Amino acid sequence: MTPITEVEGRRVALSNLEKVLYPETGFTKGELLHYYATTATALLPHLHDRAVSFLRFPDGPEGQLFFTKNVPPGTPDWVTTAEVPRSSADSPARMVVVQDLPSLVWAANLVTEFHTHQWLVQSPLEADRLVFDLDPGTPATIVHCCEVALWLRERLAADGIEAYPKTAGSKGLHLLAAVRGSSSERTSDYAKALAVEAERAMPRLVVHRMTKSLRPGKVFVDWSQNAARKTTATPYTVRARRLPLVSAPVTWEEVAGCRSPGQLEIHAEDMAPRLRDHGDLMEPLLDRRSAVPLP
């Protein structure tokens, strides 16, 4: 019989809590739900008012992975949903918006990574986030991403924009900043210009084009994640990788001091002590007064 738990007055059905999702560590579905429930104070504000794409992996990262963008069948009627514009030729999509703890626990039971847009459902025509996805091409690693991130931090600061780093939860690094007053297209153009500038400044280390033949040994500065239709792994989401790694906010001191990839491999079990020590390192992004217009 499927167990039912009550979360803030909502009845949430849970299933297969003993299933091992990550065989290498024995990390179970029950532990995944526990992680999301205990990290909710930090995670929920970054999901609030943002349409969510679910990258589901119900049988673990070695099983089938599939994106769910529309509201899944069986979604409780108390889970918030919103119409989300697509291309002008398509009708709007209806997507989940995770606004509270019961919705988070329900969604976590689907076994998912959380991915969100760089805009709020109330204002889909205005980007409120700028994002760079730094993706290393083998043999480059996150160590090289950190070097690029430090350059981008200084370049953004010259335009009055403060960037906040987090691990991708796989092999790279993400930079996020709070912006206002621009469309996703304008934000993408600005991000691309900085990616091109980074390549000119560090031609042996950086590439701004996705072409695979250009990427070995370099860091691809992916500016295209700013497109309105794109989503990026939400801070604190657990990734569908070999290990239960988290897309975890990190300090700039950690970025500057990174000398080996393992230094920035942050596991789900690491997040509770990190949150006690640092709080939410990306909390400044939530203060709309800190958002700045693009130059």
Coordinates of N, CA and C in Angstrom, one line a residue, residues 40-281:
A40 N 14.3 22.6 1.9 CA 13.2 23.4 1.3 C 13.3 24.9 1.6
T41 N 13.8 25.2 2.8 CA 13.9 26.6 3.2 C 14.8 27.4 2.2
A42 N 15.8 26.8 1.7 CA 16.7 27.4 0.8 C 16.2 27.3 -0.7
L43 N 15.7 26.1 -1.0 CA 15.3 25.8 -2.4 C 14.1 26.5 -2.8
L44 N 13.0 26.5 -2.0 CA 11.7 27.0 -2.4 C 11.7 28.4 -2.9
P45 N 12.5 29.3 -2.3 CA 12.5 30.7 -2.9 C 13.0 30.8 -4.3
H46 N 13.9 29.8 -4.7 CA 14.4 29.8 -6.1 C 13.5 29.2 -7.1
L47 N 12.5 28.4 -6.5 CA 11.4 27.8 -7.4 C 10.2 28.7 -7.5
H48 N 10.0 29.6 -6.5 CA 8.8 30.4 -6.3 C 8.5 31.2 -7.6
D49 N 7.3 31.1 -8.1 CA 6.8 31.9 -9.2 C 7.6 31.6 -10.5
R50 N 8.2 30.4 -10.6 CA 8.9 30.0 -11.8 C 8.3 28.7 -12.3
A51 N 8.0 28.6 -13.6 CA 7.5 27.4 -14.2 C 8.7 26.4 -14.1
V52 N 8.3 25.1 -13.8 CA 9.3 24.1 -13.6 C 9.3 23.0 -14.7
S53 N 10.4 22.7 -15.3 CA 10.6 21.5 -16.1 C 11.2 20.4 -15.2
F54 N 10.7 19.2 -15.3 CA 11.2 18.1 -14.5 C 12.0 17.2 -15.4
L55 N 13.3 17.0 -15.0 CA 14.0 15.9 -15.6 C 13.9 14.7 -14.7
R56 N 13.1 13.8 -15.1 CA 12.8 12.7 -14.2 C 13.7 11.5 -14.5
F57 N 14.0 10.8 -13.4 CA 14.8 9.6 -13.4 C 14.3 8.6 -12.4
P58 N 13.1 8.1 -12.6 CA 12.5 7.2 -11.6 C 13.2 6.0 -11.2
D59 N 14.0 5.5 -12.1 CA 14.8 4.3 -11.9 C 16.3 4.6 -11.6
G60 N 16.6 5.8 -11.3 CA 18.0 6.2 -11.1 C 18.6 6.7 -12.3
P61 N 19.8 7.4 -12.2 CA 20.5 8.0 -13.3 C 20.8 7.0 -14.4
E62 N 20.9 5.7 -14.1 CA 21.3 4.7 -15.1 C 20.0 4.2 -15.9
G63 N 18.8 4.6 -15.4 CA 17.6 4.2 -16.1 C 17.2 5.2 -17.1
Q64 N 15.9 5.2 -17.4 CA 15.4 6.2 -18.4 C 15.3 7.6 -17.8
L65 N 15.8 8.6 -18.6 CA 15.7 10.0 -18.2 C 14.8 10.6 -19.2
F66 N 13.8 11.5 -18.7 CA 13.0 12.1 -19.7 C 12.5 13.4 -19.0
F67 N 12.3 14.5 -19.9 CA 11.8 15.8 -19.5 C 10.3 15.8 -19.5
T68 N 9.7 16.3 -18.4 CA 8.3 16.6 -18.3 C 8.1 18.1 -18.2
K69 N 7.6 18.7 -19.2 CA 7.3 20.2 -19.1 C 5.9 20.5 -18.8
N70 N 5.0 19.8 -19.5 CA 3.5 20.0 -19.2 C 3.2 19.4 -17.8
V71 N 2.1 19.8 -17.3 CA 1.6 19.3 -16.0 C 1.4 17.8 -16.1
P72 N 2.1 17.0 -15.2 CA 2.0 15.6 -15.3 C 0.6 15.1 -15.0
P73 N 0.2 14.0 -15.6 CA -1.1 13.4 -15.2 C -1.1 13.0 -13.7
G74 N -2.2 13.2 -13.0 CA -2.3 12.9 -11.6 C -1.9 14.0 -10.7
T75 N -1.5 15.2 -11.2 CA -1.1 16.3 -10.4 C -2.2 16.7 -9.5
P76 N -2.0 16.8 -8.2 CA -3.1 17.2 -7.3 C -3.6 18.6 -7.6
D77 N -4.9 18.8 -7.4 CA -5.5 20.1 -7.7 C -5.0 21.3 -6.9
W78 N -4.3 21.0 -5.8 CA -3.7 22.1 -4.9 C -2.3 22.5 -5.4
V79 N -1.8 21.8 -6.3 CA -0.5 22.2 -6.9 C -0.7 23.4 -7.9
T80 N 0.0 24.5 -7.7 CA -0.1 25.6 -8.6 C 0.4 25.3 -10.0
T81 N -0.4 25.7 -11.0 CA 0.1 25.6 -12.4 C -0.1 27.0 -13.0
A82 N 0.6 27.2 -14.2 CA 0.5 28.5 -14.9 C 0.6 28.2 -16.4
E83 N -0.1 29.1 -17.2 CA 0.1 29.0 -18.6 C 1.4 29.7 -19.0
V84 N 2.2 29.1 -19.8 CA 3.5 29.6 -20.2 C 3.6 29.8 -21.7
P85 N 3.9 31.0 -22.1 CA 4.0 31.2 -23.6 C 5.0 30.4 -24.3
R86 N 4.8 29.9 -25.5 CA 5.8 29.2 -26.3 C 6.0 30.1 -27.5
S87 N 6.3 29.5 -28.6 CA 6.4 30.3 -29.9 C 5.1 30.9 -30.3
S88 N 5.1 31.9 -31.1 CA 3.9 32.6 -31.5 C 3.0 31.6 -32.3
A89 N 3.5 30.6 -32.8 CA 2.7 29.6 -33.6 C 2.0 28.6 -32.7
D90 N 2.5 28.5 -31.5 CA 1.9 27.4 -30.6 C 1.1 28.0 -29.5
S91 N 0.1 27.2 -29.0 CA -0.7 27.7 -27.9 C 0.2 27.6 -26.6
P92 N -0.2 28.3 -25.6 CA 0.6 28.3 -24.3 C 0.6 26.9 -23.7
A93 N 1.7 26.6 -23.0 CA 1.8 25.3 -22.3 C 1.3 25.6 -20.9
R94 N 0.9 24.5 -20.2 CA 0.6 24.7 -18.8 C 1.6 23.9 -18.0
M95 N 2.3 24.6 -17.1 CA 3.4 24.0 -16.4 C 3.2 24.1 -14.9
V96 N 3.9 23.3 -14.1 CA 3.8 23.3 -12.7 C 4.6 24.5 -12.1
V97 N 4.2 25.1 -11.1 CA 4.9 26.1 -10.3 C 5.0 25.6 -8.9
V98 N 6.1 25.3 -8.4 CA 6.3 24.8 -7.0 C 6.4 25.9 -6.0
Q99 N 5.3 26.1 -5.3 CA 5.2 27.3 -4.5 C 5.3 27.0 -3.0
D100 N 5.2 25.7 -2.6 CA 5.2 25.4 -1.1 C 5.8 24.0 -0.9
L101 N 5.9 23.7 0.4 CA 6.5 22.4 0.8 C 5.7 21.2 0.3
P102 N 4.4 21.2 0.5 CA 3.6 20.0 -0.1 C 3.9 19.8 -1.5
S103 N 3.9 20.9 -2.3 CA 4.2 20.7 -3.8 C 5.6 20.2 -4.0
L104 N 6.5 20.7 -3.2 CA 7.9 20.2 -3.4 C 8.0 18.7 -3.1
V105 N 7.4 18.3 -2.0 CA 7.5 16.9 -1.6 C 6.8 16.0 -2.7
W106 N 5.6 16.5 -3.2 CA 4.9 15.8 -4.3 C 5.8 15.7 -5.5
A107 N 6.5 16.8 -5.9 CA 7.3 16.7 -7.1 C 8.5 15.9 -6.8
A108 N 9.1 15.9 -5.6 CA 10.3 15.1 -5.3 C 10.0 13.6 -5.5
N109 N 8.7 13.2 -5.1 CA 8.3 11.8 -5.2 C 8.3 11.4 -6.7
L110 N 8.3 12.3 -7.6 CA 8.4 11.9 -9.1 C 9.8 11.5 -9.4
V111 N 10.8 11.8 -8.5 CA 12.2 11.6 -8.7 C 12.7 12.5 -9.9
T112 N 13.1 13.7 -9.6 CA 13.3 14.7 -10.6 C 14.5 15.6 -10.3
E113 N 15.1 16.1 -11.3 CA 15.9 17.4 -11.2 C 14.9 18.5 -11.5
F114 N 15.1 19.7 -10.8 CA 14.3 20.8 -11.0 C 15.0 21.8 -12.0
H115 N 14.4 22.2 -13.0 CA 14.9 23.2 -14.0 C 14.0 24.3 -14.1
T116 N 14.5 25.6 -14.1 CA 13.6 26.8 -14.2 C 14.1 27.8 -15.2
H117 N 13.2 28.6 -15.7 CA 13.5 29.6 -16.6 C 14.1 30.8 -15.9
Q118 N 14.6 31.7 -16.7 CA 15.2 33.0 -16.2 C 14.2 34.1 -16.2
W119 N 13.0 33.8 -15.9 CA 11.9 34.8 -15.8 C 10.8 34.2 -14.9
L120 N 10.0 35.1 -14.4 CA 8.9 34.8 -13.5 C 7.6 34.6 -14.3
V121 N 6.7 33.7 -13.8 CA 5.5 33.5 -14.6 C 4.6 34.7 -14.7
Q122 N 4.7 35.7 -13.8 CA 4.0 36.9 -13.9 C 4.5 37.8 -15.0
S123 N 5.7 37.7 -15.4 CA 6.3 38.6 -16.4 C 7.2 37.8 -17.3
P124 N 6.7 37.0 -18.1 CA 7.5 36.1 -19.0 C 8.3 36.8 -20.1
L125 N 7.9 38.1 -20.3 CA 8.6 38.9 -21.4 C 9.8 39.6 -20.8
E126 N 10.0 39.5 -19.5 CA 11.2 40.2 -18.9 C 12.1 39.2 -18.2
A127 N 13.3 39.2 -18.6 CA 14.3 38.3 -17.9 C 14.7 38.9 -16.5
D128 N 14.7 38.1 -15.5 CA 15.1 38.6 -14.2 C 16.4 37.9 -13.7
R129 N 16.9 37.1 -14.6 CA 18.2 36.4 -14.3 C 19.1 36.4 -15.5
L130 N 20.3 36.6 -15.3 CA 21.4 36.4 -16.3 C 22.2 35.1 -15.9
V131 N 22.4 34.2 -16.8 CA 23.1 33.0 -16.5 C 24.1 32.7 -17.5
F132 N 25.3 32.2 -17.0 CA 26.3 31.6 -17.8 C 26.5 30.1 -17.3
D133 N 26.5 29.2 -18.3 CA 26.8 27.8 -18.0 C 28.2 27.5 -18.5
L134 N 29.1 27.3 -17.6 CA 30.5 27.0 -18.0 C 30.7 25.5 -18.0
D135 N 31.0 25.0 -19.2 CA 31.0 23.6 -19.5 C 32.4 23.2 -20.0
P136 N 33.1 22.4 -19.2 CA 34.5 22.0 -19.6 C 34.5 20.9 -20.6
G137 N 35.3 21.0 -21.6 CA 35.5 19.9 -22.6 C 36.8 19.1 -22.2
T138 N 36.6 17.8 -22.0 CA 37.8 17.0 -21.6 C 39.0 17.3 -22.4
P139 N 40.2 17.4 -21.8 CA 40.6 17.2 -20.5 C 40.4 18.4 -19.5
A140 N 39.8 19.5 -20.0 CA 39.5 20.6 -19.0 C 38.5 20.1 -18.0
T141 N 38.5 20.7 -16.8 CA 37.7 20.4 -15.7 C 37.1 21.6 -15.1
I142 N 36.4 21.4 -14.0 CA 35.8 22.5 -13.3 C 36.9 23.5 -12.7
V143 N 38.1 23.0 -12.6 CA 39.2 23.9 -12.2 C 39.3 25.0 -13.2
H144 N 39.3 24.7 -14.5 CA 39.4 25.6 -15.6 C 38.2 26.5 -15.6
C145 N 37.0 26.0 -15.3 CA 35.8 26.8 -15.3 C 35.9 27.9 -14.2
C146 N 36.5 27.5 -13.1 CA 36.7 28.5 -12.0 C 37.6 29.7 -12.5
E147 N 38.6 29.4 -13.3 CA 39.4 30.5 -13.8 C 38.6 31.4 -14.7
V148 N 37.7 30.8 -15.6 CA 36.9 31.6 -16.4 C 35.8 32.4 -15.6
A149 N 35.3 31.7 -14.6 CA 34.3 32.4 -13.7 C 34.9 33.6 -13.1
L150 N 36.1 33.6 -12.6 CA 36.7 34.7 -12.0 C 36.9 35.9 -13.0
W151 N 37.2 35.5 -14.2 CA 37.3 36.6 -15.2 C 35.9 37.2 -15.5
L152 N 34.9 36.4 -15.6 CA 33.5 36.9 -15.9 C 33.0 37.7 -14.7
R153 N 33.4 37.3 -13.5 CA 33.0 38.1 -12.3 C 33.5 39.5 -12.4
E154 N 34.7 39.6 -12.7 CA 35.3 41.0 -12.8 C 34.7 41.8 -14.0
R155 N 34.5 41.1 -15.1 CA 33.9 41.8 -16.3 C 32.5 42.2 -16.0
L156 N 31.7 41.4 -15.3 CA 30.3 41.8 -15.0 C 30.3 42.9 -13.9
A157 N 31.2 42.8 -13.0 CA 31.3 43.9 -12.0 C 31.6 45.3 -12.6
A158 N 32.4 45.2 -13.7 CA 32.6 46.5 -14.4 C 31.4 47.1 -15.0
D159 N 30.4 46.3 -15.2 CA 29.0 46.8 -15.7 C 28.1 46.9 -14.5
G160 N 28.5 46.8 -13.3 CA 27.7 47.0 -12.1 C 26.8 45.8 -11.8
I161 N 27.2 44.6 -12.3 CA 26.4 43.4 -12.1 C 27.2 42.4 -11.2
E162 N 26.6 42.0 -10.1 CA 27.2 41.0 -9.2 C 26.8 39.6 -9.5
A163 N 27.7 38.8 -9.7 CA 27.5 37.4 -10.1 C 27.6 36.4 -8.9
Y164 N 26.9 35.4 -8.9 CA 26.9 34.4 -7.8 C 27.1 33.0 -8.4
P165 N 28.2 32.2 -7.9 CA 28.5 31.0 -8.5 C 27.8 29.8 -7.8
K166 N 27.5 28.7 -8.6 CA 27.1 27.5 -8.1 C 27.7 26.4 -9.0
T167 N 27.9 25.2 -8.4 CA 28.3 24.1 -9.2 C 27.1 23.6 -10.1
A168 N 27.5 23.1 -11.2 CA 26.4 22.5 -12.1 C 25.9 21.2 -11.5
G169 N 26.6 20.6 -10.6 CA 26.2 19.3 -10.1 C 26.6 18.2 -11.0
S170 N 27.4 18.5 -12.0 CA 28.0 17.5 -12.9 C 29.5 17.8 -13.0
K171 N 29.9 18.5 -14.0 CA 31.3 18.8 -14.2 C 31.6 20.3 -14.4
G172 N 30.6 21.1 -14.4 CA 30.9 22.5 -14.7 C 30.4 23.5 -13.6
L173 N 30.2 24.7 -14.0 CA 29.9 25.8 -13.0 C 28.9 26.7 -13.7
H174 N 28.0 27.2 -12.9 CA 27.0 28.2 -13.3 C 27.2 29.5 -12.6
L175 N 27.1 30.6 -13.4 CA 27.1 32.0 -12.8 C 25.7 32.6 -13.0
L176 N 25.1 33.1 -11.9 CA 23.8 33.8 -12.0 C 23.9 35.2 -11.5
A177 N 23.1 36.1 -12.1 CA 23.0 37.5 -11.6 C 21.6 37.9 -11.7
A178 N 21.2 38.9 -10.9 CA 19.8 39.4 -10.9 C 19.8 40.7 -11.9
V179 N 19.0 40.7 -12.9 CA 18.9 41.8 -13.8 C 17.4 42.2 -13.9
R180 N 17.2 43.3 -14.6 CA 15.8 43.8 -14.8 C 15.8 44.7 -16.0
G181 N 14.5 44.8 -16.6 CA 14.3 45.7 -17.6 C 14.6 45.3 -19.0
S182 N 15.0 44.0 -19.2 CA 15.4 43.6 -20.6 C 14.6 42.3 -20.9
S183 N 14.5 42.1 -22.2 CA 13.9 40.8 -22.7 C 14.9 39.7 -22.6
S184 N 14.4 38.5 -22.8 CA 15.4 37.4 -22.9 C 16.3 37.5 -24.1
E185 N 15.8 38.1 -25.2 CA 16.6 38.3 -26.4 C 17.8 39.2 -26.1
R186 N 17.4 40.3 -25.4 CA 18.4 41.3 -25.1 C 19.5 40.8 -24.1
T187 N 19.0 40.0 -23.1 CA 19.9 39.4 -22.2 C 20.8 38.4 -22.8
S188 N 20.3 37.6 -23.8 CA 21.1 36.7 -24.5 C 22.2 37.4 -25.3
D189 N 21.8 38.5 -26.0 CA 22.8 39.2 -26.8 C 23.9 39.7 -25.9
Y190 N 23.6 40.2 -24.7 CA 24.6 40.7 -23.8 C 25.5 39.6 -23.3
A191 N 24.9 38.4 -23.0 CA 25.7 37.3 -22.5 C 26.6 36.8 -23.6
K192 N 26.1 36.8 -24.8 CA 26.9 36.3 -25.9 C 28.1 37.3 -26.1
A193 N 27.9 38.5 -26.0 CA 28.9 39.5 -26.2 C 30.0 39.3 -25.2
L194 N 29.7 39.0 -23.9 CA 30.7 38.7 -22.9 C 31.4 37.4 -23.1
A195 N 30.7 36.4 -23.7 CA 31.3 35.1 -24.0 C 32.3 35.3 -25.1
V196 N 32.0 36.1 -26.1 CA 33.0 36.4 -27.2 C 34.2 37.1 -26.6
E197 N 33.9 38.1 -25.7 CA 35.0 38.9 -25.1 C 35.9 38.0 -24.3
A198 N 35.3 37.0 -23.6 CA 36.1 36.1 -22.8 C 37.0 35.2 -23.7
E199 N 36.4 34.8 -24.8 CA 37.2 34.0 -25.7 C 38.4 34.8 -26.3
R200 N 38.2 36.1 -26.6 CA 39.3 36.9 -27.1 C 40.3 37.1 -26.0
A201 N 39.9 37.2 -24.7 CA 40.8 37.5 -23.6 C 41.6 36.2 -23.3
M202 N 41.0 35.0 -23.4 CA 41.6 33.7 -23.1 C 41.4 32.7 -24.2
P203 N 42.0 32.9 -25.3 CA 41.7 32.1 -26.5 C 42.1 30.6 -26.3
R204 N 43.1 30.4 -25.5 CA 43.5 29.0 -25.3 C 42.6 28.2 -24.3
L205 N 41.7 29.0 -23.6 CA 40.9 28.4 -22.6 C 39.4 28.4 -22.8
V206 N 38.9 29.4 -23.6 CA 37.5 29.7 -23.7 C 37.0 29.5 -25.2
V207 N 35.8 29.0 -25.3 CA 35.2 29.0 -26.6 C 33.7 29.4 -26.4
H208 N 33.2 30.2 -27.3 CA 31.8 30.6 -27.1 C 30.8 29.9 -28.0
R209 N 31.3 29.1 -28.9 CA 30.4 28.3 -29.8 C 30.3 26.9 -29.3
M210 N 29.1 26.3 -29.6 CA 28.8 25.0 -29.1 C 29.5 23.9 -29.9
T211 N 30.1 24.2 -31.1 CA 30.7 23.2 -32.0 C 31.6 22.3 -31.2
K212 N 31.3 21.0 -31.3 CA 32.0 20.0 -30.4 C 33.5 19.9 -30.8
S213 N 33.8 20.1 -32.0 CA 35.2 20.0 -32.4 C 36.1 21.1 -31.8
L214 N 35.5 22.2 -31.4 CA 36.2 23.3 -30.8 C 36.4 23.2 -29.3
R215 N 35.7 22.2 -28.7 CA 35.6 22.2 -27.2 C 36.6 21.4 -26.4
P216 N 37.3 20.4 -27.0 CA 38.2 19.7 -26.2 C 39.3 20.5 -25.5
G217 N 39.4 20.4 -24.2 CA 40.5 21.2 -23.5 C 40.1 22.6 -23.2
K218 N 38.9 23.0 -23.6 CA 38.4 24.4 -23.3 C 37.1 24.4 -22.5
V219 N 36.8 25.6 -22.1 CA 35.6 25.8 -21.3 C 34.6 26.5 -22.3
F220 N 33.5 25.9 -22.5 CA 32.4 26.4 -23.4 C 31.6 27.4 -22.5
V221 N 31.6 28.6 -22.8 CA 30.8 29.6 -22.1 C 29.4 29.7 -22.8
D222 N 28.5 28.9 -22.2 CA 27.2 28.8 -22.8 C 26.3 30.0 -22.4
W223 N 26.1 30.9 -23.3 CA 25.3 32.1 -23.1 C 23.9 31.9 -23.5
S224 N 23.6 30.8 -24.3 CA 22.3 30.5 -24.8 C 21.2 30.1 -23.8
Q225 N 21.7 29.8 -22.6 CA 20.7 29.5 -21.6 C 19.8 30.6 -21.2
N226 N 20.1 31.8 -21.7 CA 19.3 33.0 -21.4 C 18.1 33.1 -22.3
A227 N 18.0 32.3 -23.3 CA 16.8 32.3 -24.2 C 15.6 32.0 -23.4
A228 N 14.5 32.6 -23.7 CA 13.2 32.5 -23.0 C 12.8 31.0 -22.8
R229 N 13.0 30.2 -23.8 CA 12.5 28.8 -23.8 C 13.4 27.9 -23.0
K230 N 14.6 28.3 -22.7 CA 15.6 27.5 -22.0 C 15.4 27.5 -20.5
T231 N 15.8 26.4 -19.9 CA 15.8 26.3 -18.4 C 17.2 25.8 -18.0
T232 N 17.5 26.1 -16.7 CA 18.7 25.8 -16.1 C 18.5 25.1 -14.8
A233 N 19.3 24.2 -14.4 CA 19.2 23.5 -13.1 C 19.0 24.5 -12.0
T234 N 18.0 24.3 -11.2 CA 17.7 25.3 -10.1 C 18.7 25.1 -9.0
P235 N 19.1 26.1 -8.3 CA 20.0 25.9 -7.1 C 19.4 24.9 -6.1
Y236 N 20.3 24.0 -5.7 CA 20.0 23.0 -4.7 C 19.4 21.7 -5.3
T237 N 19.1 21.7 -6.6 CA 18.5 20.4 -7.1 C 19.6 19.3 -7.1
V238 N 19.2 18.1 -6.8 CA 20.0 17.0 -7.0 C 20.0 16.5 -8.4
R239 N 21.2 16.2 -8.9 CA 21.4 15.9 -10.4 C 21.3 14.4 -10.6
A240 N 20.9 14.0 -11.8 CA 20.8 12.6 -12.2 C 22.2 12.2 -12.8
R241 N 23.1 12.0 -11.9 CA 24.4 11.7 -12.3 C 24.8 10.4 -11.5
R242 N 26.0 10.0 -11.7 CA 26.5 8.7 -11.1 C 26.4 8.8 -9.6
L243 N 26.6 10.0 -9.0 CA 26.5 10.2 -7.6 C 25.5 11.2 -7.3
P244 N 24.9 11.3 -6.1 CA 23.9 12.3 -5.8 C 24.5 13.7 -5.5
L245 N 25.0 14.3 -6.6 CA 25.6 15.6 -6.5 C 24.5 16.7 -6.6
V246 N 24.8 17.8 -6.0 CA 23.9 18.9 -5.9 C 24.4 20.1 -6.8
S247 N 23.5 20.8 -7.4 CA 23.9 22.0 -8.0 C 23.9 23.1 -6.9
A248 N 25.1 23.2 -6.3 CA 25.2 23.9 -5.0 C 25.9 25.2 -5.1
P249 N 25.3 26.3 -4.5 CA 25.9 27.5 -4.4 C 27.3 27.4 -3.7
V250 N 28.3 28.1 -4.2 CA 29.6 28.1 -3.5 C 30.1 29.5 -3.3
T251 N 31.1 29.7 -2.5 CA 31.6 31.0 -2.3 C 32.7 31.3 -3.4
W252 N 32.9 32.6 -3.5 CA 34.0 33.0 -4.5 C 35.3 32.6 -4.0
E253 N 35.5 32.4 -2.6 CA 36.7 31.9 -2.1 C 36.9 30.5 -2.5
E254 N 35.9 29.7 -2.5 CA 36.0 28.3 -2.9 C 36.3 28.2 -4.4
V255 N 35.7 29.1 -5.2 CA 36.0 29.2 -6.6 C 37.5 29.5 -6.8
A256 N 38.0 30.5 -6.2 CA 39.4 31.0 -6.4 C 40.4 29.9 -5.8
G257 N 40.0 29.1 -4.8 CA 40.9 28.2 -4.2 C 40.8 26.8 -4.8
C258 N 40.0 26.6 -5.9 CA 39.7 25.3 -6.4 C 41.0 24.8 -7.2
R259 N 41.6 23.7 -6.8 CA 42.8 23.1 -7.4 C 42.5 21.7 -8.0
S260 N 41.4 21.1 -7.6 CA 41.1 19.8 -8.1 C 39.6 19.7 -8.2
P261 N 39.1 18.9 -9.2 CA 37.6 18.8 -9.3 C 36.9 18.4 -8.1
G262 N 37.5 17.5 -7.3 CA 36.8 17.0 -6.1 C 36.5 18.0 -5.1
Q263 N 37.2 19.1 -5.1 CA 36.9 20.2 -4.1 C 35.5 20.8 -4.3
L264 N 35.0 20.7 -5.5 CA 33.6 21.3 -5.7 C 32.6 20.3 -6.1
E265 N 32.9 19.0 -5.6 CA 31.8 18.0 -5.7 C 31.1 18.0 -4.5
I266 N 29.9 18.5 -4.5 CA 29.0 18.7 -3.3 C 27.9 17.7 -3.3
H267 N 27.9 16.8 -2.4 CA 26.9 15.7 -2.3 C 25.6 16.2 -1.5
A268 N 24.5 15.5 -1.7 CA 23.3 15.8 -1.0 C 23.6 15.8 0.5
E269 N 24.3 14.9 1.0 CA 24.6 14.9 2.4 C 25.4 16.0 2.9
D270 N 26.1 16.7 2.0 CA 26.9 17.9 2.4 C 26.1 19.1 2.6
M271 N 24.9 19.2 2.1 CA 24.2 20.5 2.1 C 23.7 20.9 3.4
A272 N 23.3 20.1 4.3 CA 22.8 20.5 5.7 C 23.9 21.3 6.4
P273 N 25.2 20.7 6.5 CA 26.2 21.5 7.2 C 26.6 22.8 6.4
R274 N 26.5 22.7 5.1 CA 26.8 23.9 4.3 C 25.8 25.0 4.6
L275 N 24.5 24.7 4.6 CA 23.5 25.7 4.9 C 23.6 26.2 6.3
R276 N 24.0 25.4 7.3 CA 24.3 25.9 8.6 C 25.4 26.9 8.7
D277 N 26.5 26.6 7.9 CA 27.7 27.4 7.9 C 27.5 28.7 7.1
H278 N 26.8 28.6 5.9 CA 26.8 29.7 5.0 C 25.4 30.3 4.8
G279 N 24.3 29.6 5.1 CA 23.0 30.0 4.7 C 22.9 29.8 3.2
D280 N 21.9 30.5 2.6 CA 21.7 30.5 1.2 C 22.6 31.5 0.5
L281 N 23.7 31.0 -0.1 CA 24.7 31.9 -0.7 C 24.1 32.7 -1.9

